[in-house]
mmCIF file of C-alpha atoms and ligand atoms in Angstrom:
data_model
loop_
_atom_site.group_PDB
_atom_site.id
_atom_site.type_symbol
_atom_site.label_atom_id
_atom_site.label_comp_id
_atom_site.label_asym_id
_atom_site.label_seq_id
_atom_site.Cartn_x
_atom_site.Cartn_y
_atom_site.Cartn_z
ATOM 1 C CA MET A 1 0.000 0.000 0.000
ATOM 2 C CA SER A 2 1.300 3.463 -0.905
ATOM 3 C CA ALA A 3 2.908 5.897 1.520
ATOM 4 C CA GLY A 4 0.823 7.923 3.959
ATOM 5 C CA ALA A 5 -1.476 5.076 4.930
ATOM 6 C CA ILE A 6 -3.259 5.032 8.262
ATOM 7 C CA LEU A 7 -4.285 1.946 10.209
ATOM 8 C CA VAL A 8 -7.878 2.029 11.427
ATOM 9 C CA THR A 9 -9.079 -0.551 13.929
ATOM 10 C CA GLY A 10 -12.780 -1.413 14.120
ATOM 11 C CA GLY A 11 -13.418 0.171 10.730
ATOM 12 C CA ALA A 12 -16.319 -2.170 9.945
ATOM 13 C CA GLY A 13 -18.316 -0.949 12.956
ATOM 14 C CA PHE A 14 -20.732 1.959 13.088
ATOM 15 C CA ILE A 15 -18.384 4.910 13.632
ATOM 16 C CA GLY A 16 -15.334 3.218 12.130
ATOM 17 C CA ALA A 17 -17.093 2.540 8.807
ATOM 18 C CA ASN A 18 -18.397 6.103 8.647
ATOM 19 C CA PHE A 19 -14.867 7.286 9.414
ATOM 20 C CA VAL A 20 -13.208 5.148 6.723
ATOM 21 C CA LEU A 21 -15.723 6.303 4.078
ATOM 22 C CA ALA A 22 -15.282 9.945 5.080
ATOM 23 C CA TRP A 23 -11.489 9.644 5.329
ATOM 24 C CA ILE A 24 -11.078 8.252 1.832
ATOM 25 C CA ALA A 25 -13.505 10.845 0.422
ATOM 26 C CA ALA A 26 -11.857 13.772 2.217
ATOM 27 C CA GLU A 27 -8.191 12.819 2.325
ATOM 28 C CA GLY A 28 -7.939 10.368 -0.566
ATOM 29 C CA ALA A 29 -5.264 8.567 1.452
ATOM 30 C CA PRO A 30 -5.111 4.793 1.921
ATOM 31 C CA VAL A 31 -6.551 2.974 4.914
ATOM 32 C CA VAL A 32 -5.654 -0.427 6.317
ATOM 33 C CA ASN A 33 -8.760 -1.524 8.179
ATOM 34 C CA LEU A 34 -8.250 -4.157 10.905
ATOM 35 C CA ASP A 35 -11.531 -5.518 12.224
ATOM 36 C CA LYS A 36 -12.471 -8.796 13.852
ATOM 37 C CA LEU A 37 -15.998 -8.691 12.397
ATOM 38 C CA THR A 38 -17.787 -9.427 15.642
ATOM 39 C CA TYR A 39 -21.594 -9.261 15.565
ATOM 40 C CA ALA A 40 -21.145 -5.447 15.346
ATOM 41 C CA GLY A 41 -18.815 -5.439 12.352
ATOM 42 C CA ASN A 42 -20.330 -5.408 8.899
ATOM 43 C CA LEU A 43 -18.555 -5.232 5.560
ATOM 44 C CA ASP A 44 -21.811 -4.186 3.856
ATOM 45 C CA SER A 45 -21.239 -0.776 5.438
ATOM 46 C CA LEU A 46 -18.101 -0.460 3.299
ATOM 47 C CA ALA A 47 -19.681 -1.740 0.075
ATOM 48 C CA ARG A 48 -19.069 1.636 -1.594
ATOM 49 C CA LEU A 49 -15.324 0.943 -1.388
ATOM 50 C CA LYS A 50 -15.482 -2.336 -3.278
ATOM 51 C CA GLY A 51 -12.601 -2.410 -5.751
ATOM 52 C CA ASP A 52 -11.051 0.779 -4.307
ATOM 53 C CA THR A 53 -7.362 0.068 -3.852
ATOM 54 C CA ARG A 54 -7.124 2.743 -1.158
ATOM 55 C CA HIS A 55 -9.017 0.462 1.223
ATOM 56 C CA ARG A 56 -7.383 -2.729 2.411
ATOM 57 C CA PHE A 57 -9.545 -4.775 4.760
ATOM 58 C CA VAL A 58 -7.904 -7.262 7.139
ATOM 59 C CA LYS A 59 -10.064 -9.553 9.257
ATOM 60 C CA GLY A 60 -8.329 -9.981 12.589
ATOM 61 C CA ASP A 61 -8.131 -9.209 16.282
ATOM 62 C CA ILE A 62 -6.311 -6.175 17.733
ATOM 63 C CA GLY A 63 -5.107 -8.598 20.409
ATOM 64 C CA ASP A 64 -3.253 -10.700 17.819
ATOM 65 C CA ARG A 65 0.170 -9.173 18.300
ATOM 66 C CA ALA A 66 1.874 -11.074 15.470
ATOM 67 C CA LEU A 67 -0.783 -9.877 13.027
ATOM 68 C CA VAL A 68 -0.599 -6.258 14.238
ATOM 69 C CA ALA A 69 3.221 -6.327 14.066
ATOM 70 C CA SER A 70 3.168 -7.643 10.497
ATOM 71 C CA LEU A 71 0.617 -5.018 9.384
ATOM 72 C CA LEU A 72 2.744 -2.245 10.881
ATOM 73 C CA ARG A 73 5.872 -3.648 9.222
ATOM 74 C CA GLU A 74 4.178 -4.021 5.854
ATOM 75 C CA HIS A 75 2.190 -0.763 5.634
ATOM 76 C CA LYS A 76 4.270 1.609 7.793
ATOM 77 C CA PRO A 77 1.248 3.714 8.767
ATOM 78 C CA ARG A 78 1.750 7.318 9.775
ATOM 79 C CA ALA A 79 -1.093 7.039 12.289
ATOM 80 C CA ILE A 80 -3.367 4.576 14.020
ATOM 81 C CA VAL A 81 -6.989 5.456 14.675
ATOM 82 C CA HIS A 82 -8.286 3.036 17.278
ATOM 83 C CA PHE A 83 -12.058 2.473 17.210
ATOM 84 C CA ALA A 84 -12.183 -1.292 17.802
ATOM 85 C CA ALA A 85 -14.058 -2.102 20.983
ATOM 86 C CA GLU A 86 -16.953 -3.920 22.493
ATOM 87 C CA SER A 87 -19.248 -0.916 22.636
ATOM 88 C CA HIS A 88 -22.680 -1.773 23.992
ATOM 89 C CA VAL A 89 -23.341 -1.076 27.689
ATOM 90 C CA ASP A 90 -26.214 -3.550 27.922
ATOM 91 C CA ARG A 91 -24.048 -6.351 26.562
ATOM 92 C CA SER A 92 -21.332 -5.454 29.079
ATOM 93 C CA ILE A 93 -23.825 -6.071 31.882
ATOM 94 C CA HIS A 94 -24.705 -9.539 30.583
ATOM 95 C CA GLY A 95 -21.127 -10.491 29.666
ATOM 96 C CA PRO A 96 -18.279 -8.222 30.804
ATOM 97 C CA ALA A 97 -15.429 -10.622 29.897
ATOM 98 C CA ASP A 98 -15.372 -9.702 26.184
ATOM 99 C CA PHE A 99 -15.147 -6.046 27.178
ATOM 100 C CA VAL A 100 -12.072 -6.581 29.307
ATOM 101 C CA GLN A 101 -10.566 -8.797 26.631
ATOM 102 C CA THR A 102 -10.932 -6.401 23.713
ATOM 103 C CA ASN A 103 -11.075 -2.962 25.312
ATOM 104 C CA VAL A 104 -8.332 -3.515 27.897
ATOM 105 C CA MET A 105 -6.171 -6.436 26.753
ATOM 106 C CA GLY A 106 -6.669 -5.740 23.048
ATOM 107 C CA SER A 107 -5.817 -2.054 23.449
ATOM 108 C CA PHE A 108 -2.776 -3.031 25.502
ATOM 109 C CA ALA A 109 -1.560 -5.408 22.763
ATOM 110 C CA LEU A 110 -2.102 -2.732 20.124
ATOM 111 C CA LEU A 111 -0.199 -0.175 22.207
ATOM 112 C CA GLU A 112 2.692 -2.546 22.764
ATOM 113 C CA GLU A 113 3.076 -3.324 19.067
ATOM 114 C CA THR A 114 2.671 0.350 18.203
ATOM 115 C CA ARG A 115 5.388 1.265 20.671
ATOM 116 C CA ALA A 116 7.768 -1.304 19.157
ATOM 117 C CA TYR A 117 7.046 -0.018 15.637
ATOM 118 C CA TRP A 118 7.203 3.678 16.570
ATOM 119 C CA SER A 119 10.439 3.399 18.521
ATOM 120 C CA GLN A 120 12.235 2.222 15.366
ATOM 121 C CA LEU A 121 11.046 5.070 13.132
ATOM 122 C CA PRO A 122 13.460 7.858 12.182
ATOM 123 C CA SER A 123 12.991 10.762 14.602
ATOM 124 C CA ALA A 124 11.137 13.068 12.156
ATOM 125 C CA GLU A 125 8.616 10.286 11.507
ATOM 126 C CA GLN A 126 8.349 9.593 15.227
ATOM 127 C CA ASP A 127 7.348 13.225 15.749
ATOM 128 C CA ARG A 128 4.710 13.076 13.023
ATOM 129 C CA PHE A 129 3.248 9.733 14.119
ATOM 130 C CA ARG A 130 -0.055 9.711 16.053
ATOM 131 C CA PHE A 131 -1.969 7.064 17.981
ATOM 132 C CA LEU A 132 -5.512 8.372 18.179
ATOM 133 C CA HIS A 133 -7.617 6.586 20.767
ATOM 134 C CA VAL A 134 -11.383 6.913 20.373
ATOM 135 C CA SER A 135 -13.180 6.849 23.703
ATOM 136 C CA THR A 136 -16.431 7.821 25.337
ATOM 137 C CA ASP A 137 -17.917 10.393 27.714
ATOM 138 C CA GLU A 138 -19.189 7.463 29.812
ATOM 139 C CA VAL A 139 -15.796 7.234 31.552
ATOM 140 C CA TYR A 140 -16.768 10.344 33.558
ATOM 141 C CA GLY A 141 -19.747 8.691 35.257
ATOM 142 C CA SER A 142 -23.151 10.243 35.816
ATOM 143 C CA LEU A 143 -24.218 13.902 36.292
ATOM 144 C CA GLY A 144 -27.019 15.408 38.352
ATOM 145 C CA PRO A 145 -29.564 17.630 36.559
ATOM 146 C CA ARG A 146 -27.744 20.887 37.297
ATOM 147 C CA ASP A 147 -24.126 19.700 37.306
ATOM 148 C CA PRO A 148 -21.791 21.358 34.813
ATOM 149 C CA ALA A 149 -20.935 19.328 31.698
ATOM 150 C CA PHE A 150 -17.902 17.020 31.605
ATOM 151 C CA THR A 151 -14.623 18.722 30.791
ATOM 152 C CA GLU A 152 -11.266 17.064 30.134
ATOM 153 C CA GLU A 153 -10.500 17.722 33.824
ATOM 154 C CA THR A 154 -13.520 15.823 35.179
ATOM 155 C CA PRO A 155 -12.307 12.881 37.308
ATOM 156 C CA TYR A 156 -13.023 9.439 35.896
ATOM 157 C CA ALA A 157 -15.897 7.569 37.585
ATOM 158 C CA PRO A 158 -16.994 4.761 35.254
ATOM 159 C CA ASN A 159 -20.123 2.889 36.343
ATOM 160 C CA SER A 160 -20.594 0.039 33.852
ATOM 161 C CA PRO A 161 -18.210 -2.714 32.797
ATOM 162 C CA TYR A 162 -18.193 -1.017 29.361
ATOM 163 C CA SER A 163 -17.169 2.401 30.671
ATOM 164 C CA ALA A 164 -14.700 0.839 33.138
ATOM 165 C CA SER A 165 -12.999 -1.051 30.318
ATOM 166 C CA LYS A 166 -12.843 2.100 28.177
ATOM 167 C CA ALA A 167 -11.482 4.068 31.159
ATOM 168 C CA ALA A 168 -8.788 1.423 31.602
ATOM 169 C CA SER A 169 -7.777 1.769 27.959
ATOM 170 C CA ASP A 170 -7.716 5.578 28.272
ATOM 171 C CA HIS A 171 -5.340 5.238 31.239
ATOM 172 C CA LEU A 172 -3.084 2.860 29.325
ATOM 173 C CA VAL A 173 -2.939 5.273 26.397
ATOM 174 C CA ARG A 174 -2.135 8.134 28.756
ATOM 175 C CA SER A 175 0.650 6.120 30.353
ATOM 176 C CA TYR A 176 2.202 5.237 26.973
ATOM 177 C CA HIS A 177 2.548 8.932 26.283
ATOM 178 C CA HIS A 178 3.935 9.815 29.704
ATOM 179 C CA THR A 179 6.205 6.811 30.056
ATOM 180 C CA TYR A 180 7.402 6.148 26.516
ATOM 181 C CA GLY A 181 6.656 9.428 24.728
ATOM 182 C CA LEU A 182 4.290 7.757 22.234
ATOM 183 C CA PRO A 183 2.439 10.646 20.525
ATOM 184 C CA THR A 184 -1.106 9.769 21.578
ATOM 185 C CA VAL A 185 -4.309 11.789 21.358
ATOM 186 C CA THR A 186 -7.488 10.623 23.119
ATOM 187 C CA THR A 187 -10.997 11.754 22.241
ATOM 188 C CA ASN A 188 -14.004 11.260 24.541
ATOM 189 C CA CYS A 189 -17.255 11.574 22.657
ATOM 190 C CA SER A 190 -20.943 11.579 23.520
ATOM 191 C CA ASN A 191 -23.664 9.342 22.002
ATOM 192 C CA ASN A 192 -23.442 9.035 18.236
ATOM 193 C CA TYR A 193 -26.293 8.408 15.843
ATOM 194 C CA GLY A 194 -26.596 8.178 12.071
ATOM 195 C CA PRO A 195 -26.302 5.726 9.162
ATOM 196 C CA TYR A 196 -24.892 2.213 9.663
ATOM 197 C CA GLN A 197 -25.554 2.018 13.418
ATOM 198 C CA PHE A 198 -26.235 -1.518 14.593
ATOM 199 C CA PRO A 199 -29.921 -1.756 15.508
ATOM 200 C CA GLU A 200 -29.353 -2.689 19.160
ATOM 201 C CA LYS A 201 -28.669 0.991 19.948
ATOM 202 C CA LEU A 202 -31.479 3.353 20.922
ATOM 203 C CA ILE A 203 -32.264 5.300 17.745
ATOM 204 C CA PRO A 204 -32.086 2.512 15.123
ATOM 205 C CA LEU A 205 -33.844 0.120 17.526
ATOM 206 C CA MET A 206 -36.752 2.549 17.802
ATOM 207 C CA ILE A 207 -36.915 3.214 14.053
ATOM 208 C CA LEU A 208 -36.912 -0.476 13.159
ATOM 209 C CA ASN A 209 -39.295 -1.591 15.896
ATOM 210 C CA ALA A 210 -41.709 1.189 14.946
ATOM 211 C CA LEU A 211 -41.641 0.128 11.289
ATOM 212 C CA GLN A 212 -42.542 -3.397 12.363
ATOM 213 C CA ARG A 213 -45.245 -2.122 14.781
ATOM 214 C CA LYS A 214 -43.309 -3.661 17.679
ATOM 215 C CA PRO A 215 -43.148 -2.115 21.185
ATOM 216 C CA LEU A 216 -40.616 0.707 21.614
ATOM 217 C CA PRO A 217 -38.834 -0.312 24.847
ATOM 218 C CA VAL A 218 -37.837 2.671 27.003
ATOM 219 C CA TYR A 219 -35.833 2.040 30.175
ATOM 220 C CA GLY A 220 -37.187 3.188 33.563
ATOM 221 C CA ASP A 221 -38.937 6.569 33.435
ATOM 222 C CA GLY A 222 -37.268 7.544 30.149
ATOM 223 C CA ARG A 223 -35.754 10.658 31.745
ATOM 224 C CA ASN A 224 -32.086 9.643 31.381
ATOM 225 C CA VAL A 225 -30.252 12.365 29.499
ATOM 226 C CA ARG A 226 -27.625 11.900 26.793
ATOM 227 C CA ASP A 227 -25.840 14.329 24.519
ATOM 228 C CA TRP A 228 -26.264 13.341 20.863
ATOM 229 C CA LEU A 229 -23.814 13.855 18.010
ATOM 230 C CA PHE A 230 -24.365 13.056 14.336
ATOM 231 C CA VAL A 231 -21.759 10.480 13.335
ATOM 232 C CA SER A 232 -20.223 12.542 10.493
ATOM 233 C CA ASP A 233 -19.525 15.314 12.976
ATOM 234 C CA HIS A 234 -17.684 12.811 15.171
ATOM 235 C CA CYS A 235 -15.684 11.553 12.183
ATOM 236 C CA GLU A 236 -14.706 15.098 11.277
ATOM 237 C CA ALA A 237 -13.712 15.805 14.888
ATOM 238 C CA VAL A 238 -11.463 12.729 14.875
ATOM 239 C CA ARG A 239 -9.824 13.892 11.628
ATOM 240 C CA VAL A 240 -9.251 17.331 13.159
ATOM 241 C CA ALA A 241 -7.852 15.870 16.405
ATOM 242 C CA LEU A 242 -5.550 13.649 14.357
ATOM 243 C CA ALA A 243 -4.284 16.569 12.278
ATOM 244 C CA ARG A 244 -4.017 19.233 14.958
ATOM 245 C CA GLY A 245 -4.422 17.624 18.401
ATOM 246 C CA ARG A 246 -1.457 17.980 20.699
ATOM 247 C CA PRO A 247 0.270 14.713 21.704
ATOM 248 C CA GLY A 248 -0.624 13.623 25.212
ATOM 249 C CA GLU A 249 -3.860 15.632 25.229
ATOM 250 C CA THR A 250 -7.449 14.511 25.534
ATOM 251 C CA TYR A 251 -10.357 16.235 23.787
ATOM 252 C CA ASN A 252 -14.055 16.035 24.604
ATOM 253 C CA ILE A 253 -16.375 15.849 21.592
ATOM 254 C CA GLY A 254 -20.089 16.555 21.887
ATOM 255 C CA GLY A 255 -23.125 17.688 19.962
ATOM 256 C CA ASN A 256 -24.569 20.361 22.245
ATOM 257 C CA ALA A 257 -27.780 18.370 22.109
ATOM 258 C CA GLU A 258 -28.849 17.065 25.507
ATOM 259 C CA LYS A 259 -32.050 15.048 25.260
ATOM 260 C CA THR A 260 -33.974 12.698 27.492
ATOM 261 C CA ASN A 261 -34.401 9.221 26.041
ATOM 262 C CA ILE A 262 -38.168 9.625 25.912
ATOM 263 C CA ASP A 263 -37.822 12.872 23.933
ATOM 264 C CA VAL A 264 -35.542 11.100 21.449
ATOM 265 C CA VAL A 265 -38.084 8.289 21.039
ATOM 266 C CA ARG A 266 -40.946 10.774 20.603
ATOM 267 C CA ALA A 267 -38.915 12.666 18.003
ATOM 268 C CA VAL A 268 -38.348 9.439 16.041
ATOM 269 C CA CYS A 269 -42.100 8.735 16.231
ATOM 270 C CA ALA A 270 -42.978 12.234 14.988
ATOM 271 C CA ILE A 271 -40.722 11.861 11.920
ATOM 272 C CA LEU A 272 -42.181 8.418 11.186
ATOM 273 C CA ASP A 273 -45.721 9.827 11.529
ATOM 274 C CA GLU A 274 -44.842 12.161 8.655
ATOM 275 C CA LEU A 275 -43.016 9.618 6.513
ATOM 276 C CA ARG A 276 -45.306 6.664 7.248
ATOM 277 C CA PRO A 277 -48.669 8.297 8.051
ATOM 278 C CA ASP A 278 -50.613 5.053 7.652
ATOM 279 C CA ALA A 279 -49.164 3.752 10.920
ATOM 280 C CA ALA A 280 -49.443 7.029 12.890
ATOM 281 C CA PRO A 281 -49.348 7.726 15.771
ATOM 282 C CA HIS A 282 -46.193 5.670 16.381
ATOM 283 C CA GLU A 283 -46.027 6.908 19.982
ATOM 284 C CA LYS A 284 -48.681 4.393 20.938
ATOM 285 C CA LEU A 285 -45.972 1.723 20.635
ATOM 286 C CA ILE A 286 -43.880 3.193 23.484
ATOM 287 C CA SER A 287 -43.531 0.667 26.305
ATOM 288 C CA TYR A 288 -41.615 1.329 29.512
ATOM 289 C CA VAL A 289 -39.378 -1.575 30.584
ATOM 290 C CA GLN A 290 -37.434 -2.316 33.745
ATOM 291 C CA ASP A 291 -34.444 0.022 34.026
ATOM 292 C CA ARG A 292 -31.010 -1.414 33.412
ATOM 293 C CA PRO A 293 -28.797 -1.837 36.486
ATOM 294 C CA GLY A 294 -26.556 1.133 37.271
ATOM 295 C CA HIS A 295 -28.121 3.240 34.495
ATOM 296 C CA ASP A 296 -26.282 6.591 34.459
ATOM 297 C CA ARG A 297 -28.735 9.471 34.747
ATOM 298 C CA ARG A 298 -27.130 12.170 32.687
ATOM 299 C CA TYR A 299 -24.113 12.812 30.476
ATOM 300 C CA ALA A 300 -23.220 16.220 29.075
ATOM 301 C CA ILE A 301 -20.104 17.289 27.226
ATOM 302 C CA ASP A 302 -18.277 20.583 27.298
ATOM 303 C CA ALA A 303 -16.543 20.572 23.900
ATOM 304 C CA GLY A 304 -14.946 24.004 24.438
ATOM 305 C CA LYS A 305 -11.398 22.673 24.068
ATOM 306 C CA MET A 306 -12.163 21.178 20.628
ATOM 307 C CA ARG A 307 -13.768 24.470 19.607
ATOM 308 C CA ASN A 308 -11.197 26.883 21.024
ATOM 309 C CA GLU A 309 -8.016 24.939 20.430
ATOM 310 C CA LEU A 310 -8.803 22.982 17.256
ATOM 311 C CA GLY A 311 -11.590 25.059 15.683
ATOM 312 C CA TRP A 312 -14.071 22.179 15.508
ATOM 313 C CA ALA A 313 -17.817 22.468 16.149
ATOM 314 C CA PRO A 314 -20.670 20.145 15.159
ATOM 315 C CA ARG A 315 -22.405 21.037 11.869
ATOM 316 C CA GLU A 316 -25.593 18.986 12.109
ATOM 317 C CA ARG A 317 -28.515 19.980 14.353
ATOM 318 C CA PHE A 318 -30.240 17.166 16.215
ATOM 319 C CA ASP A 319 -33.596 17.530 14.458
ATOM 320 C CA SER A 320 -32.115 17.528 10.944
ATOM 321 C CA GLY A 321 -29.607 14.783 11.818
ATOM 322 C CA LEU A 322 -32.384 12.608 13.202
ATOM 323 C CA ARG A 323 -34.484 13.098 10.088
ATOM 324 C CA ARG A 324 -31.519 12.146 7.884
ATOM 325 C CA THR A 325 -31.005 9.071 10.036
ATOM 326 C CA VAL A 326 -34.631 7.916 9.851
ATOM 327 C CA GLU A 327 -34.630 8.469 6.091
ATOM 328 C CA TRP A 328 -31.386 6.528 5.746
ATOM 329 C CA TYR A 329 -32.854 3.486 7.521
ATOM 330 C CA LEU A 330 -36.003 3.643 5.399
ATOM 331 C CA ASP A 331 -33.866 3.746 2.254
ATOM 332 C CA ASN A 332 -31.472 0.995 3.374
ATOM 333 C CA MET A 333 -33.633 -1.866 4.537
ATOM 334 C CA LYS A 334 -31.373 -4.296 2.700
ATOM 335 C CA TRP A 335 -28.500 -3.307 4.979
ATOM 336 C CA VAL A 336 -30.800 -3.736 7.982
ATOM 337 C CA ASP A 337 -31.911 -7.204 6.864
ATOM 338 C CA GLY A 338 -28.250 -8.155 6.563
ATOM 339 C CA VAL A 339 -27.450 -7.326 10.186
ATOM 340 C CA ALA A 340 -30.687 -8.408 11.852
ATOM 341 C CA SER A 341 -29.619 -12.031 12.179
ATOM 342 C CA GLY A 342 -30.966 -14.677 14.538
ATOM 343 C CA GLU A 343 -28.239 -13.811 17.053
ATOM 344 C CA TYR A 344 -29.413 -10.217 17.086
ATOM 345 C CA ARG A 345 -33.049 -11.185 17.666
ATOM 346 C CA ASN A 346 -32.096 -13.496 20.566
ATOM 347 C CA TRP A 347 -30.177 -10.651 22.144
ATOM 348 C CA ILE A 348 -33.132 -8.262 21.933
ATOM 349 C CA ASP A 349 -35.382 -10.869 23.595
ATOM 350 C CA LEU A 350 -32.826 -11.443 26.385
ATOM 351 C CA ASN A 351 -32.296 -7.773 27.113
ATOM 352 C CA TYR A 352 -35.780 -6.292 26.787
ATOM 353 C CA GLY A 353 -37.740 -9.326 27.946
ATOM 354 C CA LYS A 354 -38.835 -7.804 31.274
ATOM 355 C CA ARG A 355 -41.658 -5.247 31.264
ATOM 356 C CA ALA A 356 -41.688 -2.438 33.890
HETATM 357 N N1 NAD B 1 -21.394 4.626 19.481
HETATM 358 C C1 NAD B 1 -21.223 5.667 20.261
HETATM 359 O O1 NAD B 1 -22.162 6.402 20.531
HETATM 360 C C2 NAD B 1 -19.847 5.983 20.811
HETATM 361 C C3 NAD B 1 -19.678 7.171 21.525
HETATM 362 C C4 NAD B 1 -18.393 7.481 21.994
HETATM 363 C C5 NAD B 1 -17.328 6.619 21.769
HETATM 364 N N2 NAD B 1 -17.535 5.463 21.098
HETATM 365 C C6 NAD B 1 -16.367 4.603 20.862
HETATM 366 O O2 NAD B 1 -16.149 4.583 19.457
HETATM 367 C C7 NAD B 1 -15.637 3.320 19.062
HETATM 368 C C8 NAD B 1 -16.503 2.731 17.965
HETATM 369 O O3 NAD B 1 -17.840 2.614 18.443
HETATM 370 P P1 NAD B 1 -19.001 2.003 17.520
HETATM 371 O O4 NAD B 1 -20.281 2.480 18.037
HETATM 372 O O5 NAD B 1 -18.651 2.195 16.100
HETATM 373 O O6 NAD B 1 -18.838 0.452 17.879
HETATM 374 P P2 NAD B 1 -19.349 -0.829 17.109
HETATM 375 O O7 NAD B 1 -19.659 -1.824 18.170
HETATM 376 O O8 NAD B 1 -20.401 -0.469 16.109
HETATM 377 O O9 NAD B 1 -18.060 -1.311 16.281
HETATM 378 C C9 NAD B 1 -16.947 -1.867 16.877
HETATM 379 C C10 NAD B 1 -16.114 -2.538 15.792
HETATM 380 O O10 NAD B 1 -14.947 -3.087 16.404
HETATM 381 C C11 NAD B 1 -14.765 -4.403 15.923
HETATM 382 N N3 NAD B 1 -14.058 -5.170 16.959
HETATM 383 C C12 NAD B 1 -14.535 -5.556 18.177
HETATM 384 N N4 NAD B 1 -13.607 -6.257 18.843
HETATM 385 C C13 NAD B 1 -12.498 -6.292 18.053
HETATM 386 C C14 NAD B 1 -11.211 -6.850 18.199
HETATM 387 N N5 NAD B 1 -10.866 -7.520 19.297
HETATM 388 N N6 NAD B 1 -10.319 -6.691 17.194
HETATM 389 C C15 NAD B 1 -10.649 -6.026 16.051
HETATM 390 N N7 NAD B 1 -11.875 -5.482 15.874
HETATM 391 C C16 NAD B 1 -12.793 -5.604 16.851
HETATM 392 C C17 NAD B 1 -16.156 -4.933 15.638
HETATM 393 O O11 NAD B 1 -16.129 -6.013 14.714
HETATM 394 C C18 NAD B 1 -16.834 -3.687 15.097
HETATM 395 O O12 NAD B 1 -16.667 -3.587 13.686
HETATM 396 C C19 NAD B 1 -15.583 2.456 20.324
HETATM 397 O O13 NAD B 1 -14.268 2.489 20.822
HETATM 398 C C20 NAD B 1 -16.537 3.154 21.279
HETATM 399 O O14 NAD B 1 -16.160 2.957 22.621
HETATM 400 C C21 NAD B 1 -18.772 5.113 20.614
#
């Protein structure tokens, strides 16, 4: 693969696939995409790149050190953008082991091989190299209704096995900068939504259940608050942090769009009422289910550092981004059918089985 390649991990997942598509469109530079293709990975999301020599897909595990070492040797990437993770909080409650394995041990293996590769680069290339670690706002724990938003200085207080495993990887990344000088940048982002999101997550789950006239399961009282960011805005923020972020720094990324879960679900219903009036009102499908254990009440992101230091701000408003998302799912039912396998349906039954 030609010079200037980057290595992306988890590039067949929701954000990773959006990132790879946007990267090749915006930068035109080659991408080596290492992804294990777990239930969450889907090559259909990258179908547009079929035959494009700038995209080289490699099926494999970030924890496979021999594989990672050989990819680094062969492609000599100038940066690594690390998305690969087990990413679903609910799954981490039912089975935390995979989260520790991939998010902690896998990230550790990737860091070790990156360190070995980076330490042998000529010093100018060492300076230019970046390891960009993609993380979450969930590492900061839960906010009360009037608490100020998370900043990069907010102490870590992860509450789920998912956020604890991501926090652990953030700490490892931090330590590789401080101890070995590896030029790392970490981004902590709020909830993403948009095309290609696996339908276990809130927004696509609601869209697809509503289309099938199935109940729309809302945890607890539905008043949990999340900040929402359209996925292309996240991808652009990662590109900006990669280009201009200072090594050793962390940057919070958010959409300035705090919403309660129930408001998000109602907004999805309102758009579907317009686009599929025969089945209106979709709100009648809302069904409250038993809250998940340890459910964080509120997350909010202060993205001032991204704005002031790197000049990034989200472009998409929540209402227009949500409409684009609903329309995308309606137009891409073939993609949906491809991911909604038997395994996925069993998972939905296991997780949302209990009514409130
Ligand atoms: N989705 C969000 O709202 C959100 C918000 C903030 C941060 N993040 C972070 O962004 C990253 C991507 O999230 P996402 O929503 O796209 O996740 P996702 O679950 O949709 O995709 C994860 C991808 O990683 C791959 N993968 C998993 N384990 C692997 C392993 N051991 N080796 C190689 N590949 C592996 C999967 O096959 C999948 O393609 C994660 O690190 C997540 O913590 C997500």
